[in-house]
């Protein structure tokens, strides 16, 4: 083995405290970045996951005009003739006013979004029905599921109670209808339709006087990887219409963009933290060089060149970087595994959708390693400036 | 015998102006291969300064220093390092072994620096065996005695077969019995390997008969035979 590696390694190992400090400085820096990445990407993926299973499906078909006037059978039939489609279901959205009265006197009036679903088809395509925490999903014309946020606004309305809704139809006529609360919908983190009312789509169509219209169709595929292919096929088949089809990723683009920017910002903070680790390495190596001044003098006196001294201390930076990056990556992967296995969530909010991001892990480790090596350059340069005689007398 | 060292009109000054001190004044010495030379003198006389000049650990203010026919004042820092490695062996008062390397690793170090590693381990072990350190090969310098440290330092000084071995007060930190052993070892090695030794000491008596003795006094070098020197020291 090259003597410079032997000397670098042995000098470093003789100062185990310094080595541990430097390794931890790098390792903890990587761990912090890993935690930030796991949490933000996990949150983003979890929100996309929930939006997909509750609202977007693998594909969501809308119309540029806002409403689709083709029959359900035509659209659903088209999709369900494809072997890669599990199912498709219509949805229609509107809004309603809810009055809160006490002794006949109006206390509060507020608007609530309302969504119409096909009680039979919807459970095959989405998991909205699974968000019903109390009671059951809509199953009859005048049954309604109340989102937990709305239920709270209504003073804690219970399953079985009656709810009076006032809905304005397309010709500005107010339609009043009584519904029995069939269930309360609640999702972790509120990613479902907790702020909505859910009722059968035919009931909603009647109330707003849009008997043949649909807001959107959501489609579930056997494999989301086919979403682009089926989207293109659909648009080709209905090329004379004004349909728009979005994949989950396209539908969640704004969310992804917002999370990406937040993730970028926090990762930057993590990297600044890693920079401070680099300063810690500089300090630790300067202390190491100070304590090894005599040894540097001895090495110089027996023929070690300045550039060899430089190399010895840069090798130490390489060793610190290698061990630090390995330890940090191991910590980071351990945390990622923990978060993945435990479906980590905070205070009962939505469970993170954690994926291993090996490219990001590798780039963080590489950055940390590079920083450690760069951090060792200045102390190494200072070590080369020591004159052998002065260095040997320095003790 | 060929000349290994030629010093011509060497001066070394420290400081400037009123604080200027002339540590060496017009020193001229010639040393032949295989000679065992003592440099003696009182404390502060300039003997260690002269040794540092010969070891290229310090630069003279003016004058010529030729080792193995090479004028050293023209060498740059890199060349000086290579020169020290190839041509010179060092034995310091406090042995100056690297504290994190074993005795064997310390001994092999000059050859590793020179990248001459063929048969290195066996040669280093053989040398350490001659020094009586065959049981201490894997020990760290902190785990052996002062006398053993100096023997290891001698082995390190010889491993690269240098033109000159420079020893600065090699017995200065040892008790008289151990010092005698070290002196005997150096003399044996000098004879065995036809090795030039230049030894700085304040205790000339420990070395008995040597080839030449150079006295440094007030920065000037004088040469006398052993008898004269003994008289002078007494």
Coordinates of C-alpha atoms in Angstrom, one line a residue, chain B:
Chain B
X1 CA 38.2 7.2 -0.8
X2 CA 35.7 9.4 -2.7
X3 CA 34.4 12.6 -1.2
X4 CA 30.7 12.5 -0.1
X5 CA 30.6 15.9 1.4
X6 CA 32.3 19.1 0.5
X7 CA 31.5 22.3 2.4
X8 CA 33.1 25.5 1.1
X9 CA 33.0 28.9 2.9
X10 CA 29.6 28.2 4.4
X11 CA 27.9 31.0 6.4
X12 CA 24.6 31.0 8.2
X13 CA 23.1 34.1 9.6
X14 CA 19.9 34.5 11.6
X15 CA 18.1 37.8 12.0
X16 CA 18.9 41.1 10.5
X17 CA 20.5 44.4 11.4
X18 CA 21.4 44.7 15.1
X19 CA 19.8 41.4 15.9
X20 CA 21.8 39.5 13.3
X21 CA 23.7 36.5 14.6
X22 CA 26.3 34.6 12.6
X23 CA 25.8 31.0 13.6
X24 CA 28.3 29.6 11.1
X25 CA 31.3 31.6 9.7
X26 CA 33.3 30.5 6.7
X27 CA 33.1 26.8 7.4
X28 CA 34.9 24.6 5.0
X29 CA 35.0 20.8 5.5
X30 CA 35.6 17.8 3.3
X31 CA 34.3 14.3 4.3
X32 CA 35.2 11.0 2.6
X33 CA 33.0 8.0 2.2
X34 CA 32.9 5.6 5.2
X35 CA 34.3 8.2 7.7
X36 CA 32.9 8.3 11.2
X37 CA 33.0 12.0 12.1
X38 CA 32.1 13.7 15.3
X39 CA 31.1 17.3 15.5
X40 CA 31.6 18.6 18.9
X41 CA 31.3 22.0 20.6
X42 CA 29.7 23.8 23.5
X43 CA 26.0 24.6 23.6
X44 CA 25.1 27.3 21.1
X45 CA 28.4 26.9 19.2
X46 CA 26.6 26.1 15.9
X47 CA 27.2 22.4 15.7
X48 CA 23.5 21.5 15.2
X49 CA 23.1 24.4 12.8
X50 CA 25.9 22.9 10.7
X51 CA 24.2 19.5 10.8
X52 CA 20.9 21.0 9.7
X53 CA 22.7 22.6 6.8
X54 CA 24.3 19.3 5.8
X55 CA 20.9 17.6 6.2
X56 CA 19.3 20.3 3.9
X57 CA 16.8 21.0 6.7
X58 CA 17.9 24.6 6.6
X59 CA 19.6 26.7 3.9
X60 CA 22.9 28.4 4.3
X61 CA 23.1 32.2 3.9
X62 CA 26.0 31.7 1.5
X63 CA 28.6 29.2 0.6
X64 CA 28.7 25.8 -1.1
X65 CA 27.4 22.5 0.0
X66 CA 28.2 19.6 -2.3
X67 CA 26.9 16.1 -1.4
X68 CA 27.8 13.2 -3.6
X69 CA 29.1 15.7 -6.2
X70 CA 25.8 17.6 -6.3
X71 CA 25.7 21.3 -5.5
X72 CA 22.7 21.5 -3.2
X73 CA 22.1 25.2 -3.3
X74 CA 20.6 25.0 -6.7
X75 CA 17.9 22.4 -5.7
X76 CA 14.3 23.5 -5.3
X77 CA 12.1 22.3 -2.5
X78 CA 10.9 19.3 -4.3
X79 CA 14.4 18.2 -5.3
X80 CA 15.7 18.9 -1.7
X81 CA 13.0 16.5 -0.4
X82 CA 14.0 13.8 -2.9
X83 CA 17.7 14.4 -2.1
X84 CA 17.1 14.1 1.6
X85 CA 15.3 10.9 1.0
X86 CA 17.9 9.3 -1.3
X87 CA 21.2 10.6 0.1
X88 CA 20.7 11.3 3.7
X89 CA 19.7 9.3 6.8
X90 CA 18.7 11.0 10.0
X91 CA 18.9 10.0 13.7
X92 CA 17.6 12.7 16.0
X93 CA 18.0 13.1 19.7
X94 CA 14.4 12.1 20.5
X95 CA 14.4 9.4 17.8
X96 CA 11.5 11.1 16.0
X97 CA 9.6 8.1 14.9
X98 CA 6.0 8.5 13.7
X99 CA 3.9 7.7 16.7
X100 CA 1.1 6.1 14.8
X101 CA 3.3 3.6 12.8
X102 CA 4.8 0.4 14.1
X103 CA 8.6 0.1 14.5
X104 CA 8.7 -2.0 11.3
X105 CA 6.6 0.6 9.4
X106 CA 8.7 3.5 10.6
X107 CA 11.9 1.6 9.5
X108 CA 10.5 1.0 6.1
X109 CA 9.2 4.5 5.6
X110 CA 12.2 6.1 3.8
X111 CA 12.3 3.3 1.3
X112 CA 8.5 3.5 0.7
X113 CA 8.9 7.3 0.1
X114 CA 11.6 6.4 -2.4
X115 CA 9.3 3.7 -3.9
X116 CA 12.0 1.1 -3.6
X117 CA 9.9 -1.6 -2.1
X118 CA 11.6 -4.7 -3.5
X119 CA 12.5 -7.0 -0.6
X120 CA 11.8 -4.1 1.7
X121 CA 10.0 -6.1 4.4
X122 CA 12.7 -8.7 4.7
X123 CA 15.5 -6.2 4.6
X124 CA 13.8 -4.0 7.3
X125 CA 13.3 -7.1 9.5
X126 CA 16.9 -8.1 9.0
X127 CA 18.1 -4.6 10.0
X128 CA 15.8 -4.5 13.0
X129 CA 17.1 -8.0 14.0
X130 CA 20.7 -6.7 13.9
X131 CA 19.4 -3.8 16.1
X132 CA 18.0 -6.4 18.5
X133 CA 14.4 -5.3 17.8
X134 CA 13.1 -8.5 16.2
X135 CA 10.5 -8.8 19.1
X136 CA 9.3 -5.2 18.7
X137 CA 8.4 -5.1 15.0
X138 CA 4.7 -4.5 15.4
X139 CA 4.9 -2.3 18.5
X140 CA 4.2 1.4 18.4
X141 CA 7.0 3.8 19.4
X142 CA 5.2 4.6 22.7
X143 CA 5.4 1.0 23.7
X144 CA 9.2 0.6 23.7
X145 CA 12.1 2.1 25.7
X146 CA 14.2 5.1 24.7
X147 CA 17.2 2.9 23.8
X148 CA 15.0 0.7 21.6
X149 CA 13.6 3.8 20.0
X150 CA 17.1 5.1 19.1
X151 CA 18.0 1.7 17.6
X152 CA 14.9 1.8 15.5
X153 CA 15.8 5.3 14.4
X154 CA 19.3 4.0 13.4
X155 CA 17.6 1.3 11.3
X156 CA 15.4 3.9 9.7
X157 CA 18.4 6.0 9.0
X158 CA 20.2 3.1 7.3
X159 CA 17.3 1.4 5.4
X160 CA 17.7 3.5 2.3
X161 CA 21.4 3.1 2.1
X162 CA 22.1 6.8 2.2
X163 CA 25.4 8.5 1.3
X164 CA 25.6 10.1 4.8
X165 CA 23.9 9.3 8.1
X166 CA 23.4 12.4 10.2
X167 CA 22.9 12.0 13.9
X168 CA 22.1 14.9 16.2
X169 CA 22.9 14.1 19.8
X170 CA 21.7 10.5 19.4
X171 CA 22.7 9.6 22.9
X172 CA 21.6 12.9 24.5
X173 CA 18.4 11.4 25.9
X174 CA 19.8 8.1 27.1
X175 CA 21.4 6.7 30.2
X176 CA 25.1 6.0 30.0
X177 CA 24.8 2.2 29.5
X178 CA 22.2 2.5 26.8
X179 CA 24.2 5.4 25.2
X180 CA 27.3 3.1 25.0
X181 CA 25.2 0.4 23.2
X182 CA 23.9 2.9 20.7
X183 CA 27.3 4.3 20.0
X184 CA 28.6 0.8 19.5
X185 CA 25.7 0.0 17.2
X186 CA 26.4 3.1 15.0
X187 CA 30.1 2.2 14.8
X188 CA 29.3 -1.4 13.9
X189 CA 26.8 -0.3 11.2
X190 CA 29.3 2.3 9.8
X191 CA 31.9 -0.5 9.4
X192 CA 29.5 -3.1 8.2
X193 CA 27.9 -1.0 5.5
X194 CA 30.9 1.3 4.8
X195 CA 28.6 4.1 5.8
X196 CA 29.5 7.7 6.4
X197 CA 28.3 8.9 9.8
X198 CA 28.4 12.5 11.0
X199 CA 27.4 12.7 14.6
X200 CA 26.9 15.9 16.6
X201 CA 27.5 15.4 20.3
X202 CA 28.4 17.4 23.4
X203 CA 29.8 14.2 24.9
X204 CA 32.8 13.2 22.9
X205 CA 34.0 10.6 25.4
X206 CA 31.1 8.3 24.7
X207 CA 32.3 7.7 21.2
X208 CA 35.9 6.6 21.9
X209 CA 38.0 6.3 18.8
X210 CA 36.6 7.9 15.6
X211 CA 38.0 8.8 12.2
X212 CA 37.8 12.6 12.7
X213 CA 36.6 15.2 15.1
X214 CA 35.4 18.6 14.0
X215 CA 35.1 21.2 16.7
X216 CA 32.7 24.1 16.2
X217 CA 33.4 27.1 18.3
X218 CA 31.7 30.5 17.9
X219 CA 30.5 29.4 14.5
X220 CA 33.9 28.4 13.2
X221 CA 35.0 24.8 12.5
X222 CA 38.4 23.5 13.6
X223 CA 39.8 20.1 13.0
X224 CA 42.1 18.3 15.3
X225 CA 43.2 14.7 15.9
X226 CA 41.6 12.8 18.7
X227 CA 44.4 13.5 21.2
X228 CA 44.3 17.2 20.8
X229 CA 40.5 17.2 21.0
X230 CA 40.6 15.3 24.3
X231 CA 43.0 17.8 25.7
X232 CA 40.9 20.6 24.5
X233 CA 37.7 19.1 25.9
X234 CA 39.2 18.5 29.2

